[in-house]
Amino acid sequence: MTSSAPAPGTECADTASTAYRAALQVIESVEPRIAAATRKELADQRDSLKLIASENYASPAVLLTMGSWLSDKYAEGTVGHRFYAGCQNVDTVESVAAEHARELFGAPYAYVQPHSGIDANLVAYWAILASRVEAPSLAEAGARHVNDLSEKDWEELRHKLGNQRLLGMSLDAGGHLTHGFRPNISGKMFSQHSYGTDPDSGLLDYDAVAAAAREFKPLILVAGYSAYPRRINFATMREIADEVGATLMVDMAHFAGLVAGKVFTGNDDPVPHAHVTTTTTHKSLRGPRGGLVLAQQEYADAVDKGCPMVLGGPLPHVMAAKAVALAEARQPAFRVYAQRIAENAKALADGFLRRGARLVTGGTDNHIVLLDVTSFGLTGRQAESALLEAGVVTNRNSIPADPNGAWYTSGIRFGTPALTTRGFGVAEFDRVAELVVDVLTNTQPEGSSKARYRLADGTAERVRAAAAELLAANPLYPGLAL
Ligand code: PLP
């Protein structure tokens, strides 16, 4: 282990081992296949080089928090204002989680109920629609509540709500499906327009974003990404939004850990610039699977109505785990962790570049490295499968103007949050770059198929053995024995 910050769980490994052994015995007595799959998942995660940019390893404290009877409580509503009796403990859980979120991110308001990133974005979209479309219509009709509107006024309002515009980053530039794309509900709710990246540099072109905003005049300007390996200047995005009267919504699902760990500050920190900021809690933030919404005061009341607007009952056990993860992220060790995520991504990118590989945007300044695998004569699908065969877990991803489309793709997305949690440092990430290049240079497409490939004999074994050494030196949940 080369990390200066201990991996989460190191200090309570014995207690966690006892707890998990007992829990798995109980599960086994009811459904052995689930106990077996749970044990096997830990073994698989321990034995592979996990480079999926959206995954991480939550601490035993976070994981254990989710396995409790808090799960059994219904608590629709918000703190102190529930539609069910007996919610005093859920009130504590939700207010502690929200307090940590506000203080960690410096946000006036935090809403910790969304069950996932997609839910957080839906809450944000509908809060913006409620504030900017519904509220003025109610005022105009002299009504306090939608139920007070006449049938005719209600039909008009429904039509207006469904006829708004959203401008977000295109999918092949790194945007996310929830930013207005047709297969997702956001694309059915909004008339969507995309901004891309500069075709030569691959970088976000703010003048082009401003031009698109002036022409399209969106109600909502979305910033944020799943596969863009660079920082965004959120002060500039806010200026663009203000100029056209748009609400700036930032989806920091991927890089929330870098914001929490103060790697992204000033113009790189979306929270002071955006009207509404959404995130997942399970990616670089290293919490339980879930989402949360941060808002400036003007949107707080509308966001607070996420339930019943788009959510049902909250998941109190997951809100509790969010509180624990956010408390961890407020510790000094998390800043060290976040710094190392970014340093390691640079080391991985440099390792690829030194070995002649081509990267989208030529490098990284966040936690993502996007490798263009056409330089190896492969599709993303072939590269992803060959890497998996050698024990390297990644995901294929479109690159700008992708010649292979969204299914086969031409890129592989790498992320450093998970292996950084295990203790990998810059030397280990340089070795990872070497192993990846070893696999890809020894992979040949088979025939004209975009999926089939052949890995040269001995490659998978060689790479797996080298990866096993790195993994053994940086164990996952050290001391945790089932
Ligand atoms: N937003 C962004 C930018 C994402 O990358 C993702 C997930 O990949 C989401 C939202 C959706 O998160 P979830 O899978 O938790 O719904």
Short mmCIF file of C-alpha atoms and ligand atoms in Angstrom, two decimals:
data_model
loop_
_atom_site.label_atom_id
_atom_site.label_comp_id
_atom_site.label_asym_id
_atom_site.label_seq_id
_atom_site.Cartn_x
_atom_site.Cartn_y
_atom_site.Cartn_z
CA MET A 1 0.00 0.00 0.00
CA THR A 2 1.50 3.32 -1.06
CA SER A 3 -1.32 5.57 0.08
CA SER A 4 -0.67 8.13 2.78
CA ALA A 5 -4.36 7.89 3.73
CA PRO A 6 -5.50 4.48 5.03
CA ALA A 7 -8.02 2.65 2.86
CA PRO A 8 -11.49 2.91 4.39
CA GLY A 9 -12.20 0.02 6.68
CA THR A 10 -8.61 -0.72 7.67
CA GLU A 11 -9.24 0.43 11.23
CA CYS A 12 -12.38 -1.69 11.77
CA ALA A 13 -11.54 -4.82 9.75
CA ASP A 14 -12.02 -7.25 12.65
CA THR A 15 -15.42 -5.86 13.60
CA ALA A 16 -16.53 -5.78 9.95
CA SER A 17 -15.35 -9.37 9.45
CA THR A 18 -17.41 -10.56 12.42
CA ALA A 19 -20.46 -8.61 11.24
CA TYR A 20 -20.29 -9.86 7.66
CA ARG A 21 -19.65 -13.47 8.65
CA ALA A 22 -22.73 -13.40 10.87
CA ALA A 23 -24.85 -11.60 8.26
CA LEU A 24 -23.88 -14.03 5.50
CA GLN A 25 -24.76 -16.98 7.71
CA VAL A 26 -28.22 -15.52 8.29
CA ILE A 27 -28.69 -14.89 4.54
CA GLU A 28 -27.41 -18.37 3.73
CA SER A 29 -30.04 -19.94 5.94
CA VAL A 30 -32.77 -18.34 3.79
CA GLU A 31 -31.33 -18.21 0.26
CA PRO A 32 -27.84 -19.70 -0.12
CA ARG A 33 -27.48 -18.52 -3.72
CA ILE A 34 -27.62 -14.90 -2.59
CA ALA A 35 -25.02 -15.47 0.13
CA ALA A 36 -22.79 -17.18 -2.45
CA ALA A 37 -23.19 -14.38 -5.00
CA THR A 38 -22.39 -11.80 -2.32
CA ARG A 39 -19.21 -13.66 -1.30
CA LYS A 40 -18.22 -14.17 -4.93
CA GLU A 41 -18.70 -10.48 -5.74
CA LEU A 42 -16.16 -9.55 -3.07
CA ALA A 43 -13.71 -12.12 -4.44
CA ASP A 44 -14.20 -10.86 -8.01
CA GLN A 45 -13.76 -7.23 -7.00
CA ARG A 46 -10.64 -8.11 -5.05
CA ASP A 47 -9.16 -9.95 -8.04
CA SER A 48 -9.66 -7.45 -10.85
CA LEU A 49 -8.19 -4.13 -11.89
CA LYS A 50 -11.34 -2.03 -11.64
CA LEU A 51 -10.92 0.99 -13.88
CA ILE A 52 -14.58 1.86 -14.43
CA ALA A 53 -14.72 5.62 -13.91
CA SER A 54 -18.15 5.58 -12.25
CA GLU A 55 -17.38 2.89 -9.64
CA ASN A 56 -15.63 2.88 -6.30
CA TYR A 57 -15.41 0.88 -3.07
CA ALA A 58 -17.52 2.30 -0.23
CA SER A 59 -16.18 1.85 3.29
CA PRO A 60 -17.45 -0.97 5.55
CA ALA A 61 -19.06 1.76 7.69
CA VAL A 62 -21.09 2.94 4.69
CA LEU A 63 -21.95 -0.61 3.60
CA LEU A 64 -22.96 -1.75 7.08
CA THR A 65 -25.18 1.30 7.56
CA MET A 66 -27.37 0.17 4.67
CA GLY A 67 -28.18 -3.21 6.19
CA SER A 68 -30.62 -2.12 8.89
CA TRP A 69 -34.25 -1.78 9.85
CA LEU A 70 -34.19 1.87 8.84
CA SER A 71 -35.11 0.31 5.49
CA ASP A 72 -38.51 -0.68 6.88
CA LYS A 73 -39.82 2.83 7.51
CA TYR A 74 -42.03 4.80 5.16
CA ALA A 75 -41.33 8.54 5.40
CA GLU A 76 -42.88 10.39 2.46
CA GLY A 77 -42.51 14.14 2.86
CA THR A 78 -39.52 15.97 4.31
CA VAL A 79 -37.99 16.50 7.74
CA GLY A 80 -40.71 17.53 10.22
CA HIS A 81 -43.40 17.34 7.53
CA ARG A 82 -44.19 13.67 6.85
CA PHE A 83 -47.24 11.90 5.54
CA TYR A 84 -46.60 8.99 7.96
CA ALA A 85 -46.42 8.81 11.73
CA GLY A 86 -43.35 7.75 13.69
CA CYS A 87 -40.68 9.32 11.48
CA GLN A 88 -38.61 10.88 14.27
CA ASN A 89 -35.53 8.72 13.58
CA VAL A 90 -35.76 9.16 9.82
CA ASP A 91 -35.96 12.91 10.48
CA THR A 92 -32.66 12.65 12.36
CA VAL A 93 -31.09 10.61 9.55
CA GLU A 94 -32.24 12.94 6.79
CA SER A 95 -31.25 16.12 8.63
CA VAL A 96 -27.78 14.82 9.51
CA ALA A 97 -27.17 13.77 5.88
CA ALA A 98 -28.40 17.14 4.57
CA GLU A 99 -26.29 19.04 7.12
CA HIS A 100 -23.14 17.16 6.03
CA ALA A 101 -23.97 17.78 2.36
CA ARG A 102 -24.52 21.52 2.91
CA GLU A 103 -21.34 21.94 4.89
CA LEU A 104 -19.16 19.74 2.71
CA PHE A 105 -20.17 21.50 -0.51
CA GLY A 106 -20.90 24.98 0.90
CA ALA A 107 -24.47 24.87 -0.42
CA PRO A 108 -27.37 26.82 1.08
CA TYR A 109 -29.70 23.81 0.69
CA ALA A 110 -29.32 20.03 0.24
CA TYR A 111 -31.90 17.34 -0.58
CA VAL A 112 -30.68 13.81 0.10
CA GLN A 113 -33.71 11.70 -0.89
CA PRO A 114 -33.03 10.87 -4.57
CA HIS A 115 -32.42 7.15 -4.99
CA SER A 116 -29.96 7.59 -7.86
CA GLY A 117 -28.40 10.12 -10.23
CA ILE A 118 -31.31 9.90 -12.66
CA ASP A 119 -33.73 10.65 -9.81
CA ALA A 120 -31.62 13.61 -8.67
CA ASN A 121 -31.75 15.03 -12.20
CA LEU A 122 -35.51 14.48 -12.42
CA VAL A 123 -36.01 16.28 -9.10
CA ALA A 124 -33.86 19.16 -10.36
CA TYR A 125 -35.63 19.42 -13.72
CA TRP A 126 -39.07 19.42 -12.14
CA ALA A 127 -38.02 21.87 -9.44
CA ILE A 128 -36.84 24.26 -12.16
CA LEU A 129 -40.06 23.73 -14.15
CA ALA A 130 -42.13 24.27 -11.00
CA SER A 131 -40.30 27.51 -10.17
CA ARG A 132 -40.05 28.97 -13.65
CA VAL A 133 -43.16 27.70 -15.43
CA GLU A 134 -45.72 26.46 -12.91
CA ALA A 135 -45.37 29.18 -10.24
CA PRO A 136 -45.80 32.14 -12.66
CA SER A 137 -48.81 30.42 -14.27
CA LEU A 138 -50.43 29.89 -10.88
CA ALA A 139 -49.80 33.53 -9.98
CA GLU A 140 -51.30 34.68 -13.26
CA ALA A 141 -54.42 32.59 -12.66
CA GLY A 142 -54.63 33.81 -9.04
CA ALA A 143 -54.34 30.22 -7.80
CA ARG A 144 -52.24 28.89 -4.90
CA HIS A 145 -52.20 25.23 -5.92
CA VAL A 146 -52.48 23.28 -9.16
CA ASN A 147 -55.72 21.74 -7.84
CA ASP A 148 -57.24 25.26 -7.79
CA LEU A 149 -56.84 25.69 -11.57
CA SER A 150 -59.75 25.29 -13.94
CA GLU A 151 -59.59 22.35 -16.39
CA LYS A 152 -58.71 24.79 -19.17
CA ASP A 153 -55.91 26.53 -17.23
CA TRP A 154 -54.53 23.17 -16.12
CA GLU A 155 -54.43 21.88 -19.72
CA GLU A 156 -52.61 25.05 -20.79
CA LEU A 157 -50.11 24.68 -17.98
CA ARG A 158 -49.51 20.99 -18.78
CA HIS A 159 -48.81 21.97 -22.35
CA LYS A 160 -46.38 24.70 -21.25
CA LEU A 161 -44.55 22.33 -18.88
CA GLY A 162 -44.03 19.90 -21.74
CA ASN A 163 -42.82 22.51 -24.17
CA GLN A 164 -39.58 23.76 -22.62
CA ARG A 165 -36.01 23.73 -23.91
CA LEU A 166 -32.85 22.24 -22.53
CA LEU A 167 -29.28 22.64 -23.76
CA GLY A 168 -26.68 20.06 -22.69
CA MET A 169 -23.46 18.39 -23.78
CA SER A 170 -23.78 15.91 -26.65
CA LEU A 171 -23.44 12.23 -25.82
CA ASP A 172 -20.39 11.66 -27.98
CA ALA A 173 -18.63 14.64 -26.37
CA GLY A 174 -19.20 13.02 -22.96
CA GLY A 175 -22.69 14.15 -21.89
CA HIS A 176 -25.16 11.85 -20.15
CA LEU A 177 -28.44 10.30 -21.34
CA THR A 178 -30.32 12.19 -18.62
CA HIS A 179 -29.28 15.50 -20.22
CA GLY A 180 -32.16 15.49 -22.67
CA PHE A 181 -31.60 12.46 -24.88
CA ARG A 182 -34.53 10.70 -26.49
CA PRO A 183 -34.15 7.21 -24.95
CA ASN A 184 -34.35 8.85 -21.50
CA ILE A 185 -37.41 10.57 -20.02
CA SER A 186 -35.51 13.89 -20.11
CA GLY A 187 -35.52 13.72 -23.92
CA LYS A 188 -39.27 13.16 -23.96
CA MET A 189 -39.88 16.00 -21.49
CA PHE A 190 -37.75 18.66 -23.18
CA SER A 191 -36.98 19.94 -26.60
CA GLN A 192 -33.23 19.30 -26.48
CA HIS A 193 -30.26 20.82 -28.23
CA SER A 194 -26.61 19.82 -27.70
CA TYR A 195 -23.29 21.55 -27.58
CA GLY A 196 -20.21 19.52 -28.49
CA THR A 197 -16.48 19.96 -28.21
CA ASP A 198 -13.93 21.49 -30.54
CA PRO A 199 -13.27 18.94 -33.35
CA ASP A 200 -9.49 19.51 -33.24
CA SER A 201 -8.72 19.82 -29.53
CA GLY A 202 -11.66 17.84 -28.14
CA LEU A 203 -12.07 20.63 -25.56
CA LEU A 204 -15.28 22.39 -24.61
CA ASP A 205 -15.62 25.52 -26.75
CA TYR A 206 -17.34 28.13 -24.58
CA ASP A 207 -17.92 30.48 -27.53
CA ALA A 208 -19.78 27.68 -29.30
CA VAL A 209 -21.83 26.97 -26.14
CA ALA A 210 -22.71 30.69 -25.91
CA ALA A 211 -23.67 30.81 -29.60
CA ALA A 212 -25.89 27.72 -29.20
CA ALA A 213 -27.50 29.23 -26.08
CA ARG A 214 -28.22 32.53 -27.87
CA GLU A 215 -29.81 30.75 -30.78
CA PHE A 216 -31.75 28.06 -28.89
CA LYS A 217 -32.67 30.11 -25.78
CA PRO A 218 -32.99 27.19 -23.35
CA LEU A 219 -34.87 27.33 -20.08
CA ILE A 220 -32.15 25.08 -18.63
CA LEU A 221 -28.46 24.98 -19.46
CA VAL A 222 -26.95 21.70 -18.25
CA ALA A 223 -23.24 21.30 -17.59
CA GLY A 224 -21.62 18.07 -16.48
CA TYR A 225 -20.51 14.84 -18.08
CA SER A 226 -19.86 11.13 -17.88
CA ALA A 227 -16.90 10.90 -20.20
CA TYR A 228 -15.17 14.28 -20.62
CA PRO A 229 -11.62 14.15 -19.26
CA ARG A 230 -11.30 17.86 -18.47
CA ARG A 231 -12.56 20.46 -16.01
CA ILE A 232 -15.33 22.90 -16.85
CA ASN A 233 -15.24 26.61 -16.04
CA PHE A 234 -18.58 26.95 -14.25
CA ALA A 235 -18.29 30.74 -13.86
CA THR A 236 -18.26 30.99 -17.66
CA MET A 237 -21.20 28.56 -17.93
CA ARG A 238 -23.14 30.71 -15.46
CA GLU A 239 -22.38 33.86 -17.50
CA ILE A 240 -23.75 32.12 -20.59
CA ALA A 241 -26.86 30.99 -18.68
CA ASP A 242 -27.44 34.49 -17.30
CA GLU A 243 -27.08 36.12 -20.69
CA VAL A 244 -29.93 34.03 -22.14
CA GLY A 245 -32.04 33.83 -18.99
CA ALA A 246 -31.42 30.11 -18.47
CA THR A 247 -31.17 28.24 -15.18
CA LEU A 248 -27.74 26.64 -14.82
CA MET A 249 -27.98 23.06 -13.64
CA VAL A 250 -24.71 21.20 -13.07
CA ASP A 251 -24.66 17.42 -12.89
CA MET A 252 -21.45 16.66 -10.97
CA ALA A 253 -22.29 12.94 -10.63
CA HIS A 254 -18.83 11.96 -11.80
CA PHE A 255 -16.59 14.50 -10.16
CA ALA A 256 -18.37 15.23 -6.86
CA GLY A 257 -15.47 13.58 -5.00
CA LEU A 258 -13.05 16.06 -6.54
CA VAL A 259 -15.31 18.94 -5.45
CA ALA A 260 -15.71 17.47 -1.95
CA GLY A 261 -11.95 16.92 -1.70
CA LYS A 262 -11.21 20.52 -2.80
CA VAL A 263 -9.33 19.50 -5.93
CA PHE A 264 -11.92 21.48 -7.87
CA THR A 265 -12.12 24.96 -6.36
CA GLY A 266 -12.90 28.47 -7.69
CA ASN A 267 -14.32 28.28 -11.20
CA ASP A 268 -13.95 24.47 -11.23
CA ASP A 269 -16.36 24.13 -8.29
CA PRO A 270 -19.92 24.16 -9.66
CA VAL A 271 -21.77 24.67 -6.39
CA PRO A 272 -21.43 28.47 -5.97
CA HIS A 273 -22.07 29.08 -9.70
CA ALA A 274 -24.99 26.75 -10.47
CA HIS A 275 -28.58 27.47 -9.50
CA VAL A 276 -29.00 23.75 -8.91
CA THR A 277 -26.31 21.06 -8.65
CA THR A 278 -27.03 17.33 -8.76
CA THR A 279 -24.83 14.35 -8.06
CA THR A 280 -24.67 10.66 -7.47
CA THR A 281 -23.19 9.62 -4.14
CA HIS A 282 -21.50 6.38 -5.24
CA LYS A 283 -18.89 7.41 -7.81
CA SER A 284 -15.86 9.52 -6.84
CA LEU A 285 -17.75 10.60 -3.68
CA ARG A 286 -17.42 6.97 -2.47
CA GLY A 287 -20.78 6.65 -0.73
CA PRO A 288 -23.77 4.35 -1.12
CA ARG A 289 -25.62 4.15 -4.44
CA GLY A 290 -27.84 7.22 -4.51
CA GLY A 291 -28.22 10.84 -5.48
CA LEU A 292 -28.53 14.27 -3.96
CA VAL A 293 -29.46 17.78 -5.04
CA LEU A 294 -27.87 21.03 -3.87
CA ALA A 295 -29.63 24.31 -4.55
CA GLN A 296 -29.41 28.02 -4.13
CA GLN A 297 -32.11 29.31 -1.80
CA GLU A 298 -34.41 30.43 -4.64
CA TYR A 299 -34.88 26.79 -5.72
CA ALA A 300 -34.86 25.20 -2.24
CA ASP A 301 -38.63 25.02 -1.71
CA ALA A 302 -39.24 23.47 -5.13
CA VAL A 303 -36.46 20.89 -4.69
CA ASP A 304 -37.84 20.05 -1.25
CA LYS A 305 -41.00 18.81 -3.00
CA GLY A 306 -39.03 16.09 -4.88
CA CYS A 307 -41.39 13.74 -3.04
CA PRO A 308 -44.18 13.67 -4.21
CA MET A 309 -43.16 15.43 -7.44
CA VAL A 310 -41.10 12.54 -8.85
CA LEU A 311 -40.12 10.40 -5.86
CA GLY A 312 -42.04 8.04 -3.63
CA GLY A 313 -40.92 7.14 -0.12
CA PRO A 314 -37.26 7.86 0.64
CA LEU A 315 -34.80 5.06 1.46
CA PRO A 316 -33.90 5.88 5.07
CA HIS A 317 -31.15 3.23 5.28
CA VAL A 318 -29.47 4.73 2.21
CA MET A 319 -29.88 8.30 3.47
CA ALA A 320 -28.17 7.08 6.66
CA ALA A 321 -25.31 5.64 4.59
CA LYS A 322 -25.09 8.95 2.69
CA ALA A 323 -24.68 10.72 6.04
CA VAL A 324 -21.84 8.36 6.98
CA ALA A 325 -20.12 8.74 3.60
CA LEU A 326 -20.46 12.54 3.69
CA ALA A 327 -19.02 12.55 7.22
CA GLU A 328 -16.06 10.55 5.84
CA ALA A 329 -15.69 13.01 2.96
CA ARG A 330 -15.38 15.86 5.47
CA GLN A 331 -12.27 14.26 7.00
CA PRO A 332 -8.80 15.51 5.97
CA ALA A 333 -7.98 12.01 4.62
CA PHE A 334 -10.62 12.47 1.91
CA ARG A 335 -8.77 15.53 0.57
CA VAL A 336 -5.63 13.43 0.27
CA TYR A 337 -7.68 10.76 -1.50
CA ALA A 338 -9.21 13.25 -3.96
CA GLN A 339 -5.82 14.78 -4.74
CA ARG A 340 -4.47 11.32 -5.46
CA ILE A 341 -7.39 10.51 -7.80
CA ALA A 342 -6.33 13.44 -10.01
CA GLU A 343 -2.57 12.74 -9.76
CA ASN A 344 -3.18 9.11 -10.63
CA ALA A 345 -5.31 10.01 -13.66
CA LYS A 346 -2.43 12.17 -14.92
CA ALA A 347 0.01 9.31 -14.35
CA LEU A 348 -2.27 6.94 -16.28
CA ALA A 349 -2.66 9.43 -19.14
CA ASP A 350 1.09 10.10 -19.27
CA GLY A 351 1.75 6.37 -19.21
CA PHE A 352 -0.50 5.90 -22.26
CA LEU A 353 0.97 8.88 -24.12
CA ARG A 354 4.59 7.76 -23.51
CA ARG A 355 3.64 4.41 -25.03
CA GLY A 356 2.25 6.05 -28.16
CA ALA A 357 -1.49 5.80 -27.44
CA ARG A 358 -3.95 8.51 -28.50
CA LEU A 359 -6.14 10.20 -25.88
CA VAL A 360 -9.24 12.32 -26.40
CA THR A 361 -8.19 15.92 -25.54
CA GLY A 362 -4.58 14.71 -25.26
CA GLY A 363 -4.74 14.10 -21.51
CA THR A 364 -6.80 14.67 -18.39
CA ASP A 365 -7.27 17.06 -15.52
CA ASN A 366 -9.96 15.16 -13.67
CA HIS A 367 -10.39 11.44 -12.86
CA ILE A 368 -11.14 10.22 -16.41
CA VAL A 369 -8.85 9.14 -19.23
CA LEU A 370 -10.49 8.47 -22.59
CA LEU A 371 -8.39 6.27 -24.85
CA ASP A 372 -9.03 6.30 -28.61
CA VAL A 373 -8.52 2.63 -29.49
CA THR A 374 -8.69 3.14 -33.25
CA SER A 375 -4.93 3.74 -32.99
CA PHE A 376 -4.69 0.02 -32.08
CA GLY A 377 -6.95 -0.91 -35.02
CA LEU A 378 -9.75 -1.94 -32.64
CA THR A 379 -13.30 -0.96 -31.77
CA GLY A 380 -14.19 -0.09 -28.19
CA ARG A 381 -16.13 -3.36 -27.96
CA GLN A 382 -13.12 -5.46 -28.97
CA ALA A 383 -10.78 -3.56 -26.66
CA GLU A 384 -13.19 -3.81 -23.71
CA SER A 385 -13.57 -7.60 -24.18
CA ALA A 386 -9.84 -8.23 -24.61
CA LEU A 387 -9.05 -6.19 -21.50
CA LEU A 388 -11.69 -8.07 -19.51
CA GLU A 389 -10.16 -11.39 -20.61
CA ALA A 390 -6.90 -10.16 -19.10
CA GLY A 391 -8.60 -9.11 -15.83
CA VAL A 392 -8.84 -5.38 -16.58
CA VAL A 393 -12.41 -4.11 -16.06
CA THR A 394 -13.27 -0.98 -18.07
CA ASN A 395 -16.10 0.20 -20.27
CA ARG A 396 -16.22 1.08 -23.93
CA ASN A 397 -17.28 4.63 -24.69
CA SER A 398 -18.03 6.83 -27.67
CA ILE A 399 -15.46 9.39 -28.66
CA PRO A 400 -16.32 12.67 -30.47
CA ALA A 401 -17.53 11.97 -34.05
CA ASP A 402 -17.21 8.26 -33.31
CA PRO A 403 -16.83 6.23 -36.54
CA ASN A 404 -18.13 3.07 -34.83
CA GLY A 405 -21.36 4.44 -33.35
CA ALA A 406 -22.69 4.24 -29.80
CA TRP A 407 -22.78 0.43 -29.53
CA TYR A 408 -19.32 -0.67 -30.73
CA THR A 409 -17.66 2.73 -30.08
CA SER A 410 -14.02 3.69 -30.56
CA GLY A 411 -13.00 4.51 -27.03
CA ILE A 412 -12.27 3.00 -23.65
CA ARG A 413 -13.03 5.11 -20.60
CA PHE A 414 -10.72 4.69 -17.61
CA GLY A 415 -11.23 6.16 -14.16
CA THR A 416 -8.94 6.25 -11.14
CA PRO A 417 -11.29 6.58 -8.08
CA ALA A 418 -11.61 2.85 -7.30
CA LEU A 419 -7.98 1.77 -7.53
CA THR A 420 -6.94 4.95 -5.71
CA THR A 421 -9.15 3.77 -2.84
CA ARG A 422 -7.13 0.52 -2.83
CA GLY A 423 -3.94 2.55 -2.44
CA PHE A 424 -2.63 2.64 -6.01
CA GLY A 425 -0.29 5.58 -6.61
CA VAL A 426 1.39 7.06 -9.70
CA ALA A 427 3.88 4.18 -10.09
CA GLU A 428 1.08 1.60 -10.02
CA PHE A 429 -0.97 3.59 -12.55
CA ASP A 430 2.00 3.80 -14.88
CA ARG A 431 2.23 0.01 -14.66
CA VAL A 432 -1.53 -0.21 -15.38
CA ALA A 433 -0.96 1.86 -18.55
CA GLU A 434 1.79 -0.58 -19.55
CA LEU A 435 -0.50 -3.60 -19.01
CA VAL A 436 -3.38 -2.04 -20.97
CA VAL A 437 -1.08 -1.21 -23.88
CA ASP A 438 0.32 -4.77 -23.70
CA VAL A 439 -3.21 -6.19 -24.08
CA LEU A 440 -4.28 -3.83 -26.87
CA THR A 441 -1.12 -4.24 -28.96
CA ASN A 442 -1.61 -8.01 -28.71
CA THR A 443 -5.26 -7.91 -29.79
CA GLN A 444 -6.30 -8.35 -33.41
CA PRO A 445 -9.78 -7.86 -34.86
CA GLU A 446 -11.19 -11.10 -36.27
CA GLY A 447 -12.45 -10.76 -39.84
CA SER A 448 -14.68 -7.78 -40.44
CA SER A 449 -16.51 -8.15 -37.13
CA LYS A 450 -16.60 -5.13 -34.85
CA ALA A 451 -16.99 -7.41 -31.83
CA ARG A 452 -14.80 -10.48 -32.38
CA TYR A 453 -11.09 -10.36 -31.63
CA ARG A 454 -8.13 -12.59 -30.92
CA LEU A 455 -5.76 -12.07 -28.05
CA ALA A 456 -2.22 -13.36 -28.72
CA ASP A 457 -1.38 -16.52 -26.76
CA GLY A 458 -0.01 -15.90 -23.30
CA THR A 459 -1.12 -12.24 -23.11
CA ALA A 460 -4.03 -12.74 -20.73
CA GLU A 461 -1.94 -14.92 -18.40
CA ARG A 462 1.00 -12.47 -18.40
CA VAL A 463 -1.22 -9.45 -17.68
CA ARG A 464 -3.30 -11.26 -15.05
CA ALA A 465 -0.12 -12.29 -13.21
CA ALA A 466 1.24 -8.73 -13.24
CA ALA A 467 -2.15 -7.34 -12.14
CA ALA A 468 -2.33 -9.90 -9.31
CA GLU A 469 0.95 -8.54 -7.92
CA LEU A 470 -0.38 -4.96 -7.94
CA LEU A 471 -3.67 -6.07 -6.36
CA ALA A 472 -1.99 -8.15 -3.65
CA ALA A 473 0.17 -5.17 -2.68
CA ASN A 474 -2.94 -2.96 -2.43
CA PRO A 475 -5.66 -5.17 -0.95
CA LEU A 476 -9.36 -4.32 -1.04
CA TYR A 477 -10.84 -4.12 2.47
CA PRO A 478 -7.57 -5.25 4.08
CA GLY A 479 -8.20 -7.61 6.96
CA LEU A 480 -11.81 -8.25 6.01
CA ALA A 481 -12.18 -12.05 6.09
CA LEU A 482 -15.42 -13.87 5.35
N1 PLP B 1 -25.48 11.78 -14.36
C1 PLP B 1 -24.26 11.43 -14.79
C2 PLP B 1 -23.33 12.50 -15.28
C3 PLP B 1 -23.86 10.10 -14.77
O1 PLP B 1 -22.65 9.75 -15.21
C4 PLP B 1 -24.79 9.13 -14.29
C5 PLP B 1 -24.44 7.68 -14.24
O2 PLP B 1 -23.66 7.14 -14.89
C6 PLP B 1 -26.05 9.54 -13.88
C7 PLP B 1 -26.37 10.87 -13.92
C8 PLP B 1 -27.10 8.55 -13.44
O3 PLP B 1 -26.79 7.99 -12.23
P1 PLP B 1 -27.57 6.66 -11.72
O4 PLP B 1 -26.98 5.52 -12.45
O5 PLP B 1 -27.28 6.64 -10.24
O6 PLP B 1 -29.02 6.89 -12.00
#
